[in-house]
mmCIF file of C-alpha atoms and ligand atoms in Angstrom:
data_model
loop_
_atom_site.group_PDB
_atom_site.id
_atom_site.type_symbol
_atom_site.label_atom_id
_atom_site.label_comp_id
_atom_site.label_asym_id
_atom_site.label_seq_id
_atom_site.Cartn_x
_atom_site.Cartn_y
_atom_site.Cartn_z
ATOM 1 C CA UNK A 29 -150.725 -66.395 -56.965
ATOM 2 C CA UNK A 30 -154.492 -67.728 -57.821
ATOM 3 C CA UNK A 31 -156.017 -69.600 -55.409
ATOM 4 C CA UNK A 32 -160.029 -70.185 -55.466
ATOM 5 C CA UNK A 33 -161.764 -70.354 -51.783
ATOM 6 C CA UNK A 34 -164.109 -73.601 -51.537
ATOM 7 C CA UNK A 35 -163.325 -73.809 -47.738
ATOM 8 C CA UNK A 36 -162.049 -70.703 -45.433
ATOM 9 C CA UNK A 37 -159.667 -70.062 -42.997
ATOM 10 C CA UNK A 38 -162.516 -69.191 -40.336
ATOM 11 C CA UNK A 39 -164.515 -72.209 -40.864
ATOM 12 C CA UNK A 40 -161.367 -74.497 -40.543
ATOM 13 C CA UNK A 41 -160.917 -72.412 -37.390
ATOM 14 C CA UNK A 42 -164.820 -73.257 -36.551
ATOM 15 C CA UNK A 43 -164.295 -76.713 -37.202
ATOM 16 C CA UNK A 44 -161.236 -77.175 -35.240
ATOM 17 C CA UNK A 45 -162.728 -75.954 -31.943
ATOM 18 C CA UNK A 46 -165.654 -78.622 -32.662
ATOM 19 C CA UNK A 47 -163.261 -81.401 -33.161
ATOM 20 C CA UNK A 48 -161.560 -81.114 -30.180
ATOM 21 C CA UNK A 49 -164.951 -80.716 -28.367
ATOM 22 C CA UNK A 50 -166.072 -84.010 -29.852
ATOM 23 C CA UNK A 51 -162.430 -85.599 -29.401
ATOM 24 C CA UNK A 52 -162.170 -86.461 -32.562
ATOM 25 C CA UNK A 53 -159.871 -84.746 -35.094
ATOM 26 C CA UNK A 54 -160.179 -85.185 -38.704
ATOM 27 C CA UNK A 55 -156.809 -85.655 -40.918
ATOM 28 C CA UNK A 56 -156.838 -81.862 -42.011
ATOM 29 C CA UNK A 57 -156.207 -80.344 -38.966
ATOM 30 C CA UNK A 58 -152.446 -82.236 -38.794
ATOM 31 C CA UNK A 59 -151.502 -79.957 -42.027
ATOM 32 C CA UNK A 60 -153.436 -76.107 -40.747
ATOM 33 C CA UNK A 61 -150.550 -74.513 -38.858
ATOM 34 C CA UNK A 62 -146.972 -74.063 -39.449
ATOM 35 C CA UNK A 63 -145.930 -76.226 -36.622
ATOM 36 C CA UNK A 64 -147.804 -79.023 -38.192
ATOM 37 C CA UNK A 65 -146.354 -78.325 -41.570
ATOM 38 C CA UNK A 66 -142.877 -78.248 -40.283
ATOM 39 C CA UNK A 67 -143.350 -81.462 -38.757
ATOM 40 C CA UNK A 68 -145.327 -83.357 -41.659
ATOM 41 C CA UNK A 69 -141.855 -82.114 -44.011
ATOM 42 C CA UNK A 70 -139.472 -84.222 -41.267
ATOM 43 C CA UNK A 71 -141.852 -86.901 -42.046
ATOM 44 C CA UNK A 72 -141.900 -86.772 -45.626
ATOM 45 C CA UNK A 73 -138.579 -86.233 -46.176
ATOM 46 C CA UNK A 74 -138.192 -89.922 -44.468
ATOM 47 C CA UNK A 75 -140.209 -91.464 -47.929
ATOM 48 C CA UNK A 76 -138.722 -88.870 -50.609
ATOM 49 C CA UNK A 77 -135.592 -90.745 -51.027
ATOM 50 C CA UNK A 78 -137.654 -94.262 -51.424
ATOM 51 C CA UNK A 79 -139.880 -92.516 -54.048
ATOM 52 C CA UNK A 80 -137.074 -90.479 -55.878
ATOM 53 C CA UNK A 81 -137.336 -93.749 -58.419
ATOM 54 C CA UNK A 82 -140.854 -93.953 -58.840
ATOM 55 C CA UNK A 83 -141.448 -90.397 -59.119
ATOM 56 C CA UNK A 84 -138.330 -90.280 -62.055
ATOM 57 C CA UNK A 85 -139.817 -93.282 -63.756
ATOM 58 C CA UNK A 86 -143.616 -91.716 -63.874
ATOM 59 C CA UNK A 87 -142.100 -88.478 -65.065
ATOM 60 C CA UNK A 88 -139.965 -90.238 -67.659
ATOM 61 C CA UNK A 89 -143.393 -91.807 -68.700
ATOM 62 C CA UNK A 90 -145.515 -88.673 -68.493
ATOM 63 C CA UNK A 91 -145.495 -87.405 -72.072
ATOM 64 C CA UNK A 92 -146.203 -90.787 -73.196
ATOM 65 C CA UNK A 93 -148.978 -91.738 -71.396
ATOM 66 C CA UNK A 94 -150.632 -88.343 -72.067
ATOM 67 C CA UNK A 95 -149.947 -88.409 -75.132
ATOM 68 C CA UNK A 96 -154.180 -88.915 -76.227
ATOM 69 C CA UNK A 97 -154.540 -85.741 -74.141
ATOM 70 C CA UNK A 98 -153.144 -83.260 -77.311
ATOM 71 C CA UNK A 99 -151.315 -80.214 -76.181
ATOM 72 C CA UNK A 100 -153.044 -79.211 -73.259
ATOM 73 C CA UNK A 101 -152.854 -81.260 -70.093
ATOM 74 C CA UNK A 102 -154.652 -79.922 -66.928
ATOM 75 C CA UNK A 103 -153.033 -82.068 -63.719
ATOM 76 C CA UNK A 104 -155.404 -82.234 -60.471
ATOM 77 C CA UNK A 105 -153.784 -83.164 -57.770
ATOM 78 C CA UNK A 106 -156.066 -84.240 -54.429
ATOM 79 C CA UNK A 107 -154.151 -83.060 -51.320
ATOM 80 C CA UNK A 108 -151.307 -81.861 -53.125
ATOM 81 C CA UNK A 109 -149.517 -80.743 -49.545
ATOM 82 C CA UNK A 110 -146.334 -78.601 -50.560
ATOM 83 C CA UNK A 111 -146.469 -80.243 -54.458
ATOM 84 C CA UNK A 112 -143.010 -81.423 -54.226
ATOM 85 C CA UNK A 113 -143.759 -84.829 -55.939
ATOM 86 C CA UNK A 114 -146.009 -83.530 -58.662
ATOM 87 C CA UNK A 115 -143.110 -80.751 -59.742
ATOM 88 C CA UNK A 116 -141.606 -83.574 -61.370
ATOM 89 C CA UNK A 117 -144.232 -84.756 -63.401
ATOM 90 C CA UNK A 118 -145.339 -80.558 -64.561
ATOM 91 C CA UNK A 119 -141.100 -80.457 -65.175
ATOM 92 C CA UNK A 120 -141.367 -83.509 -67.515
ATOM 93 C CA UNK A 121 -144.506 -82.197 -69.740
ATOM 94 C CA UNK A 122 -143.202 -79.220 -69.716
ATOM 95 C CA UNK A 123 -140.137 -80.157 -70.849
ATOM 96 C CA UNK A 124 -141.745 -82.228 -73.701
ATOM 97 C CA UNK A 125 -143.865 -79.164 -75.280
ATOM 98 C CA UNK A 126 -147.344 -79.788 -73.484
ATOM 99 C CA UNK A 127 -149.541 -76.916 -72.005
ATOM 100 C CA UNK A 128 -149.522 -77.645 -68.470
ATOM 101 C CA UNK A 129 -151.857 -76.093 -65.911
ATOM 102 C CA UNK A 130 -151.491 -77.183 -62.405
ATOM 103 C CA UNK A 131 -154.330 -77.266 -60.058
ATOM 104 C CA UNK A 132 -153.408 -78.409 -56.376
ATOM 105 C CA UNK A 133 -156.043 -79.160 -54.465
ATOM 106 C CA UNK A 134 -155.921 -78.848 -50.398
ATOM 107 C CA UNK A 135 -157.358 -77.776 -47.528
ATOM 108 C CA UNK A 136 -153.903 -76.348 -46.000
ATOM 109 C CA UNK A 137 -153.210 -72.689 -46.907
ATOM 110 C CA UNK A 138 -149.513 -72.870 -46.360
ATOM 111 C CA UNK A 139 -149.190 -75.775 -48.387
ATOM 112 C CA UNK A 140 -151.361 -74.741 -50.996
ATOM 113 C CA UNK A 141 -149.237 -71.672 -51.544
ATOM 114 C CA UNK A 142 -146.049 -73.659 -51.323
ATOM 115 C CA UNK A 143 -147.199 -76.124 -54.212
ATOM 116 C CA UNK A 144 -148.322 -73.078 -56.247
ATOM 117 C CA UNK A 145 -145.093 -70.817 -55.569
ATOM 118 C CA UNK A 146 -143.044 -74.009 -56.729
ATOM 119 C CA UNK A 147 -145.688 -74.330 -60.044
ATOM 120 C CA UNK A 148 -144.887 -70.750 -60.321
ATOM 121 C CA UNK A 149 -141.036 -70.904 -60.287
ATOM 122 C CA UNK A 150 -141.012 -73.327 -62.669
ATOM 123 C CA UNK A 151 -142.954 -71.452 -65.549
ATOM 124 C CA UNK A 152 -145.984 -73.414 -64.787
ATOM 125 C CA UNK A 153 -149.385 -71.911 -64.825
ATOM 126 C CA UNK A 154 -150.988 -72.858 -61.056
ATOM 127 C CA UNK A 155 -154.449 -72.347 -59.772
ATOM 128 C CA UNK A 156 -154.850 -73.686 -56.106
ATOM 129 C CA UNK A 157 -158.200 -74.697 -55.033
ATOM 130 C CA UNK A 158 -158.549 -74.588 -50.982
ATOM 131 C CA UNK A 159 -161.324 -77.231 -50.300
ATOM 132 C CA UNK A 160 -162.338 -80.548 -48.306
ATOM 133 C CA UNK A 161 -161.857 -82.962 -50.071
ATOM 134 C CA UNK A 162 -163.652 -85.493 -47.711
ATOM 135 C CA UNK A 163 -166.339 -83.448 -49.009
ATOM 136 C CA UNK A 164 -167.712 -85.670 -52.072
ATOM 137 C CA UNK A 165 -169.159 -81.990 -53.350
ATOM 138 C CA UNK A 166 -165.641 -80.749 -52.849
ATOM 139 C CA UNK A 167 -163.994 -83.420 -54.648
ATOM 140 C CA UNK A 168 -166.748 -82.765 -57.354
ATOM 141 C CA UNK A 169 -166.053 -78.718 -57.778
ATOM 142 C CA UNK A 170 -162.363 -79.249 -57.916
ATOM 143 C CA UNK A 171 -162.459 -82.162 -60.925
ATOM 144 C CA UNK A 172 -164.737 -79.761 -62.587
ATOM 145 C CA UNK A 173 -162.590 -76.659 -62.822
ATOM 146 C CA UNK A 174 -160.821 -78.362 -66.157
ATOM 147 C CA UNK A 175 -162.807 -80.621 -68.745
ATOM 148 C CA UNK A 176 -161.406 -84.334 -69.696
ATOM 149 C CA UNK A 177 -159.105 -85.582 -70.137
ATOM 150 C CA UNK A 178 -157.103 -84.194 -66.926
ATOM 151 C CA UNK A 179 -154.182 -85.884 -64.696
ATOM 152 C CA UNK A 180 -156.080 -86.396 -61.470
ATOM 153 C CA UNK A 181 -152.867 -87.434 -58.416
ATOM 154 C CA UNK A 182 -153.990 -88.680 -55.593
ATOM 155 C CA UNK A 183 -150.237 -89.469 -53.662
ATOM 156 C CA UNK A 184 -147.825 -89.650 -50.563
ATOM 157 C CA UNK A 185 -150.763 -91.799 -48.649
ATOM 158 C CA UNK A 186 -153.089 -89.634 -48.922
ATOM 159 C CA UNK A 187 -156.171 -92.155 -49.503
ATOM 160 C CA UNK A 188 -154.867 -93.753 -46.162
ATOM 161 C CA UNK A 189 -155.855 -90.460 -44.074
ATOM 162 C CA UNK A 190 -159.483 -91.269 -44.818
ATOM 163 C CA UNK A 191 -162.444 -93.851 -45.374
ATOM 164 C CA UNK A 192 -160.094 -95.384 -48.184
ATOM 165 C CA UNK A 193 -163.652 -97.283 -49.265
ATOM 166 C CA UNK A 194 -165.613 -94.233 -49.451
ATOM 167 C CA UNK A 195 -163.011 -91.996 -50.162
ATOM 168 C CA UNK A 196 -161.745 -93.832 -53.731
ATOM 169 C CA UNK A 197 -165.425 -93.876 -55.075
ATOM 170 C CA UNK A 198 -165.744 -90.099 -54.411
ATOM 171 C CA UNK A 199 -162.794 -89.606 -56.494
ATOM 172 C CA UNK A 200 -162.859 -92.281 -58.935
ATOM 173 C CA UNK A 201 -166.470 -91.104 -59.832
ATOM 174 C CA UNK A 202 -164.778 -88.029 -61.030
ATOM 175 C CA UNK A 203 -162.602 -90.039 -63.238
ATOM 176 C CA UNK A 204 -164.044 -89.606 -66.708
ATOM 177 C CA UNK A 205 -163.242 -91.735 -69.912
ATOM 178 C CA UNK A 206 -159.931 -90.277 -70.912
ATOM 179 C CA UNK A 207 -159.045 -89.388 -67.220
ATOM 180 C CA UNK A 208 -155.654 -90.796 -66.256
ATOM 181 C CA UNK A 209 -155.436 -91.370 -61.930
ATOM 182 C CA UNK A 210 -152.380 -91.803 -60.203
ATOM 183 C CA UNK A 211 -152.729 -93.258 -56.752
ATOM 184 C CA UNK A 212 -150.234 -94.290 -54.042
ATOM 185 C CA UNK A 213 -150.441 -96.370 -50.649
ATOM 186 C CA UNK A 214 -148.314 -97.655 -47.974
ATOM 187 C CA UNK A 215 -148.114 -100.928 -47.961
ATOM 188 C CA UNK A 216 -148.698 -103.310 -45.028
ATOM 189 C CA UNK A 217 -145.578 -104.412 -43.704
ATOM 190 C CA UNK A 218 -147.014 -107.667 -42.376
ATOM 191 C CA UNK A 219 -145.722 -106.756 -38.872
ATOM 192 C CA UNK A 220 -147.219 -104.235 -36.445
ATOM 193 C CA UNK A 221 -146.042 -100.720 -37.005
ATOM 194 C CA UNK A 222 -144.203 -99.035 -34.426
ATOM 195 C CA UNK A 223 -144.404 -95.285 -34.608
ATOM 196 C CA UNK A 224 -140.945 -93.207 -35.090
ATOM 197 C CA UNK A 225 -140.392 -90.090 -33.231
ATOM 198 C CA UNK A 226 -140.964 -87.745 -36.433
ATOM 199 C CA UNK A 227 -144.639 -89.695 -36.357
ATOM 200 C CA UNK A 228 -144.754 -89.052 -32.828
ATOM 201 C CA UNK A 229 -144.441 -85.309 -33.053
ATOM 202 C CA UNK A 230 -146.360 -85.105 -36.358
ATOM 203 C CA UNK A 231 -149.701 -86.631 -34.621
ATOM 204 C CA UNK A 232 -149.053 -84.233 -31.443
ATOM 205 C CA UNK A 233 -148.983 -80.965 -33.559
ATOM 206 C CA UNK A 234 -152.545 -80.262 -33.782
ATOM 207 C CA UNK A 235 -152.955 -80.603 -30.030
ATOM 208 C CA UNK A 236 -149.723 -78.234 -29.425
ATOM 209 C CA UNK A 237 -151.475 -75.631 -31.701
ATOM 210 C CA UNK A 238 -154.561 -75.932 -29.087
ATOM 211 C CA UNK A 239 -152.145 -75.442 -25.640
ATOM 212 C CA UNK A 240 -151.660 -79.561 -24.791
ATOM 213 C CA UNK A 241 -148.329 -80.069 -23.606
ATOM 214 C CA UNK A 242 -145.970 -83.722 -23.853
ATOM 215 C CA UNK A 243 -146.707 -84.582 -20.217
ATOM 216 C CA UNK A 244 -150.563 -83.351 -20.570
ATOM 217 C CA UNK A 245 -151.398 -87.108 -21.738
ATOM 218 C CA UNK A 246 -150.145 -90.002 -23.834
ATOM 219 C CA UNK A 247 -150.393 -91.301 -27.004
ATOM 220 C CA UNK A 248 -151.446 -94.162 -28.421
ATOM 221 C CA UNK A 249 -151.186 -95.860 -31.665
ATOM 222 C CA UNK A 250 -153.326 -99.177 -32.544
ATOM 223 C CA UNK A 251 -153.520 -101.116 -35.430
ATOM 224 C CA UNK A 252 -156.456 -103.786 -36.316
ATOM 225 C CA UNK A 253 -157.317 -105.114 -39.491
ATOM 226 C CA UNK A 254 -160.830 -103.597 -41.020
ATOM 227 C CA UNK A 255 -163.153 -106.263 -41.353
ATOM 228 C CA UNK A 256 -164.463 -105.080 -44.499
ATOM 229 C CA UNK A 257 -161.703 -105.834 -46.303
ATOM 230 C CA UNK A 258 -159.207 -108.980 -46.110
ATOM 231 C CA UNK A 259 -155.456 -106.844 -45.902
ATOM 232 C CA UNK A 260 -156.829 -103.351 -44.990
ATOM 233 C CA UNK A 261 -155.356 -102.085 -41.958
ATOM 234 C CA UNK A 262 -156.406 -99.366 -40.046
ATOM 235 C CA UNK A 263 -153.635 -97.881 -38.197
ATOM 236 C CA UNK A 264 -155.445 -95.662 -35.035
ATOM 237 C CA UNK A 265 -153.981 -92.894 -32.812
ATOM 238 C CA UNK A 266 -155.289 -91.680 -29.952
ATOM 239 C CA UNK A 267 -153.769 -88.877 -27.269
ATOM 240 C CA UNK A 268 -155.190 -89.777 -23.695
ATOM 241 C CA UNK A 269 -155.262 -86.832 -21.148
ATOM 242 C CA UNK A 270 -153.520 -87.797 -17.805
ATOM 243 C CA UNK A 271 -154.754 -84.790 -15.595
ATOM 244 C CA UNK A 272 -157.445 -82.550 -15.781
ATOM 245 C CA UNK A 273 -156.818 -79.547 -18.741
ATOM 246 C CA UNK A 274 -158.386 -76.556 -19.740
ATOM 247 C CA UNK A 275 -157.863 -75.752 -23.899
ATOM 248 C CA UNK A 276 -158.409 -72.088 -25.595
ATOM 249 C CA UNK A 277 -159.422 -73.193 -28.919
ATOM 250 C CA UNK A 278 -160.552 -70.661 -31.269
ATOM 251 C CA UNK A 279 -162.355 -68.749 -28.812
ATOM 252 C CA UNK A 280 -163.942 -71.508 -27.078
ATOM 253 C CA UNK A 281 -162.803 -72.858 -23.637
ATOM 254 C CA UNK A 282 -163.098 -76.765 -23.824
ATOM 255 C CA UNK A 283 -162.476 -78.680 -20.777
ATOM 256 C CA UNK A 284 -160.724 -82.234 -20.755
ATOM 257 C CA UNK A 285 -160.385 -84.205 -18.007
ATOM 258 C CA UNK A 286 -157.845 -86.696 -16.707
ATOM 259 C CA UNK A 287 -158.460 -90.293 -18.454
ATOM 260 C CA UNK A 288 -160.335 -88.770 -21.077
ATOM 261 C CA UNK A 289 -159.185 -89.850 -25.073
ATOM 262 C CA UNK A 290 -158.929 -87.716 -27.949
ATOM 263 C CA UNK A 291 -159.122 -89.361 -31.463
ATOM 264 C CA UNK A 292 -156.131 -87.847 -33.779
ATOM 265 C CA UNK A 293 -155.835 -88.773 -37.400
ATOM 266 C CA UNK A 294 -155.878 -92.675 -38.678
ATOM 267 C CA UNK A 295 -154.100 -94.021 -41.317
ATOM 268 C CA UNK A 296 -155.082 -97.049 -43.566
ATOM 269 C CA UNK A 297 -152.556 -99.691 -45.232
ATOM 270 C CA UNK A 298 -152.738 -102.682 -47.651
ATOM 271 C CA UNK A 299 -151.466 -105.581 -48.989
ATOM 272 C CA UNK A 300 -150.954 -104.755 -53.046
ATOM 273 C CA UNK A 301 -153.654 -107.137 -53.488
ATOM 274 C CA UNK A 302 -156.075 -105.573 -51.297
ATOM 275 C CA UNK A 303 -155.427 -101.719 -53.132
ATOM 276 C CA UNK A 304 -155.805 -103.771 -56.173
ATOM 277 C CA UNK A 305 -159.099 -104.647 -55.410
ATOM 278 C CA UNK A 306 -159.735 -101.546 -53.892
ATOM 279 C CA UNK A 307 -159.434 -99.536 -57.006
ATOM 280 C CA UNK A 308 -160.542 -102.413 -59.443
ATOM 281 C CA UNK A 309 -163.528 -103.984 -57.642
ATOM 282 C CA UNK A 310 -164.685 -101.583 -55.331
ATOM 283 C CA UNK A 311 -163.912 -98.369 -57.273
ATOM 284 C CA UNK A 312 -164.318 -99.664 -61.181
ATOM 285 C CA UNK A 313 -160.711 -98.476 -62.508
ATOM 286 C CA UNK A 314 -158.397 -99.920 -64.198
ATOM 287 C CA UNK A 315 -154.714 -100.227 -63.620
ATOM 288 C CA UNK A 316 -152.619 -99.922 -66.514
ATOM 289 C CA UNK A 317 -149.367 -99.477 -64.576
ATOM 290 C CA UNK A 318 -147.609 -100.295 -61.134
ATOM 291 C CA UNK A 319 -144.772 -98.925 -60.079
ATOM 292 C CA UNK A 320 -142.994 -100.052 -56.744
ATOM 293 C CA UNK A 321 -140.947 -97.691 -54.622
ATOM 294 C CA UNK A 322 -137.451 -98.705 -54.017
ATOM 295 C CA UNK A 323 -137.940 -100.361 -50.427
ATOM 296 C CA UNK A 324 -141.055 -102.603 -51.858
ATOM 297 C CA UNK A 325 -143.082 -100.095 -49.050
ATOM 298 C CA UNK A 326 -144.848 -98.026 -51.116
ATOM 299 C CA UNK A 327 -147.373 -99.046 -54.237
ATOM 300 C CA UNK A 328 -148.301 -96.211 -57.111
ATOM 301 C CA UNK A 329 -151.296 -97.381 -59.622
ATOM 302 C CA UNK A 330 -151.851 -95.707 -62.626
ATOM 303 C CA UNK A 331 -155.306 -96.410 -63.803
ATOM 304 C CA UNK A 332 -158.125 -95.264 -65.872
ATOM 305 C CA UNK A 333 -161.666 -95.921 -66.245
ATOM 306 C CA UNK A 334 -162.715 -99.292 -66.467
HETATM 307 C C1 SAM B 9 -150.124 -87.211 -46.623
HETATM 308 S S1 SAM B 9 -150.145 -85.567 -47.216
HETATM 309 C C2 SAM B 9 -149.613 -85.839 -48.903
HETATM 310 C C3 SAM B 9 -149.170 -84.580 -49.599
HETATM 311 C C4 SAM B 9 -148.597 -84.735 -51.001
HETATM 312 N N1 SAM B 9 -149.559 -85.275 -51.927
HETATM 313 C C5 SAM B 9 -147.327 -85.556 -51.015
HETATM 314 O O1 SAM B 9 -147.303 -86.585 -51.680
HETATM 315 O O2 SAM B 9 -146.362 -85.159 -50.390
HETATM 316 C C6 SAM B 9 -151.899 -85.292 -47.320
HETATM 317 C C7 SAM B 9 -152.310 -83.939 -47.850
HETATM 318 O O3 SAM B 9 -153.744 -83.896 -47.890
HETATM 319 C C8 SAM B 9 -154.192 -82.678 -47.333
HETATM 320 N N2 SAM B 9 -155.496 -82.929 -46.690
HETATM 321 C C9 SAM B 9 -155.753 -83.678 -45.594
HETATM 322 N N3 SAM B 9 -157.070 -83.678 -45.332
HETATM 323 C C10 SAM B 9 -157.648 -82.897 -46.264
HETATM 324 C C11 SAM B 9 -158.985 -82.523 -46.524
HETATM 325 N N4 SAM B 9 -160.003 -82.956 -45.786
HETATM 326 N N5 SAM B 9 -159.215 -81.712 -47.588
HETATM 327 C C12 SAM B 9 -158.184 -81.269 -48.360
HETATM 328 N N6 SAM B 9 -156.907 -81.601 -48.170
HETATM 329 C C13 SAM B 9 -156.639 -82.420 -47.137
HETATM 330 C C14 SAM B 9 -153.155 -82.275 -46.338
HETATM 331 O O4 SAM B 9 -153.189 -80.875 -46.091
HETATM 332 C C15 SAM B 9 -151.872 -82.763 -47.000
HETATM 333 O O5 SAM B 9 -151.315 -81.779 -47.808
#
């Protein structure tokens, strides 16, 4: 299994103990150990059977729409996570003849070498790239490791779990004439969220991996609309510490004490209007297709430069 280093182990371990000093942790850290992984797959699996159709009808369309690619198409795929939903797509050109070379991209080792194993199993040449890819650099470095035109995936949410604004000009800037991006979002249901359990104990994993127990604290989801945009939501948890605790992170002792809040990870949704505008007006793409998952929650955009 190949899988190129951008961002190690010990400075996700580094940056981990700083996050939870500065009670505020970033969206990679709820994907870093296997007790988050196990509980972001009981999540997942919730949306896999809404998505079976879209991810059929894209892989029914693969061939076809890179077709201007030739033989060879390289597929890039921004936090891949365990590469379940891009297996279909590498199945489908494989299946019609193209030369496919996989490269997921994510800052979780376990998932990285799930996606590639699965590549692997499936006669598909893989080469994971471990980096950050809210670093713009990052993003850069992993576009680069094929020439255009490439299949760049950017899917299951994944441009909700940061700046969506800043986030989709990093990667569209990558997106070359040629280029083909597919990009998902949740949509906004147009009534407040209420967390399930599975999000419950997906959100708390990161602070279980640093000694918090249930009854340490509670948590607390918010959403508000973001006032940059007209139908972006931000959807905000925070874990609040109800008596006084003492975490070994990393090395580091970090102190907490009763009433104080931790940030966890934030998730952004839309109305399909406001991703349209999002990738047409903010991040200069094009959408050339739109496919809707079965429950009219979910919104995939297949675009290209504009
Ligand atoms: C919501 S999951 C989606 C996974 C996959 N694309 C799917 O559809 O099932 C987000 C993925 O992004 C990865 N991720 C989160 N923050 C990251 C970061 N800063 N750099 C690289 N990967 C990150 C996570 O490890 C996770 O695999």
């Amino acid at each position: 299994m190949n899988i190129e280093v951008l961002l190690t182990e010990a400075e996700i371990a580094e940056e981990f103990a700083e996050s939870i000093a500065a009670r505020d942790l970033p969206e990679k850290f709820f994907y870093w150990t296997p007790q988050s992984v196990k509980a972001w797959e009981a999540l997942a699996a919730r949306s896999e059977e809404c998505l079976k159709g879209t991810w059929e009808s894209l892989a029914a369309r693969a061939a076809d729409l890179t077709k201007p690619f030739g033989k060879r198409v390289p597929v890039i795929s921004f936090g891949a996570g365990d590469g379940l939903k891009d297996r279909t797509l590498l199945r489908s050109l494989a299946g019609a003849g193209r030369e496919v070379k996989y490269f997921p991209v994510d800052a979780s080792q376990q998932l990285l070498e799930t996606a590639c194993a699965g590549a692997e199993d499936d006669d598909i040449e893989a080469l994971g790239i471990k980096a950050d890819i809210s670093s713009p650099m990052h993003v850069v470095l992993a576009a680069d490791v094929s020439e255009a035109p490439r299949l760049f995936l950017m899917v299951g949410n994944t441009l909700g779990g940061f700046d969506p604004m800043d986030q989709i000009r990093h990667v569209a800037d990558c997106v070359k004439k040629g280029d083909i991006l597919i990009v998902d979002t949740n949509l906004h249901p147009g009534v407040p969220v209420t967390p399930t359990e599975e999000q419950r104990r997906f959100v708390f994993a990161p602070l279980a991996a640093a000694g918090v127990l249930t009854d340490d604290g509670e948590l607390d989801f918010t959403e508000r609309p973001d006032d940059r945009l007209d139908g972006m939501f931000m959807l905000t948890r925070r874990f609040i510490a109800s008596r006084d605790l003492r975490l070994l992170v990393a090395g580091h002792e970090i102190s907490v004490a009763r009433g104080e809040r931790i940030l966890l990870n934030f998730r952004y949704l839309f109305t399909a209007e406001a991703f349209r505008w999002l990738l047409t007006g903010h991040a200069g793409l094009r959408i050339v297709g739109e496919i809707p998952s079965a429950d009219g929650k979910i919104m995939t955009a297949v675009c290209i430069k504009a």
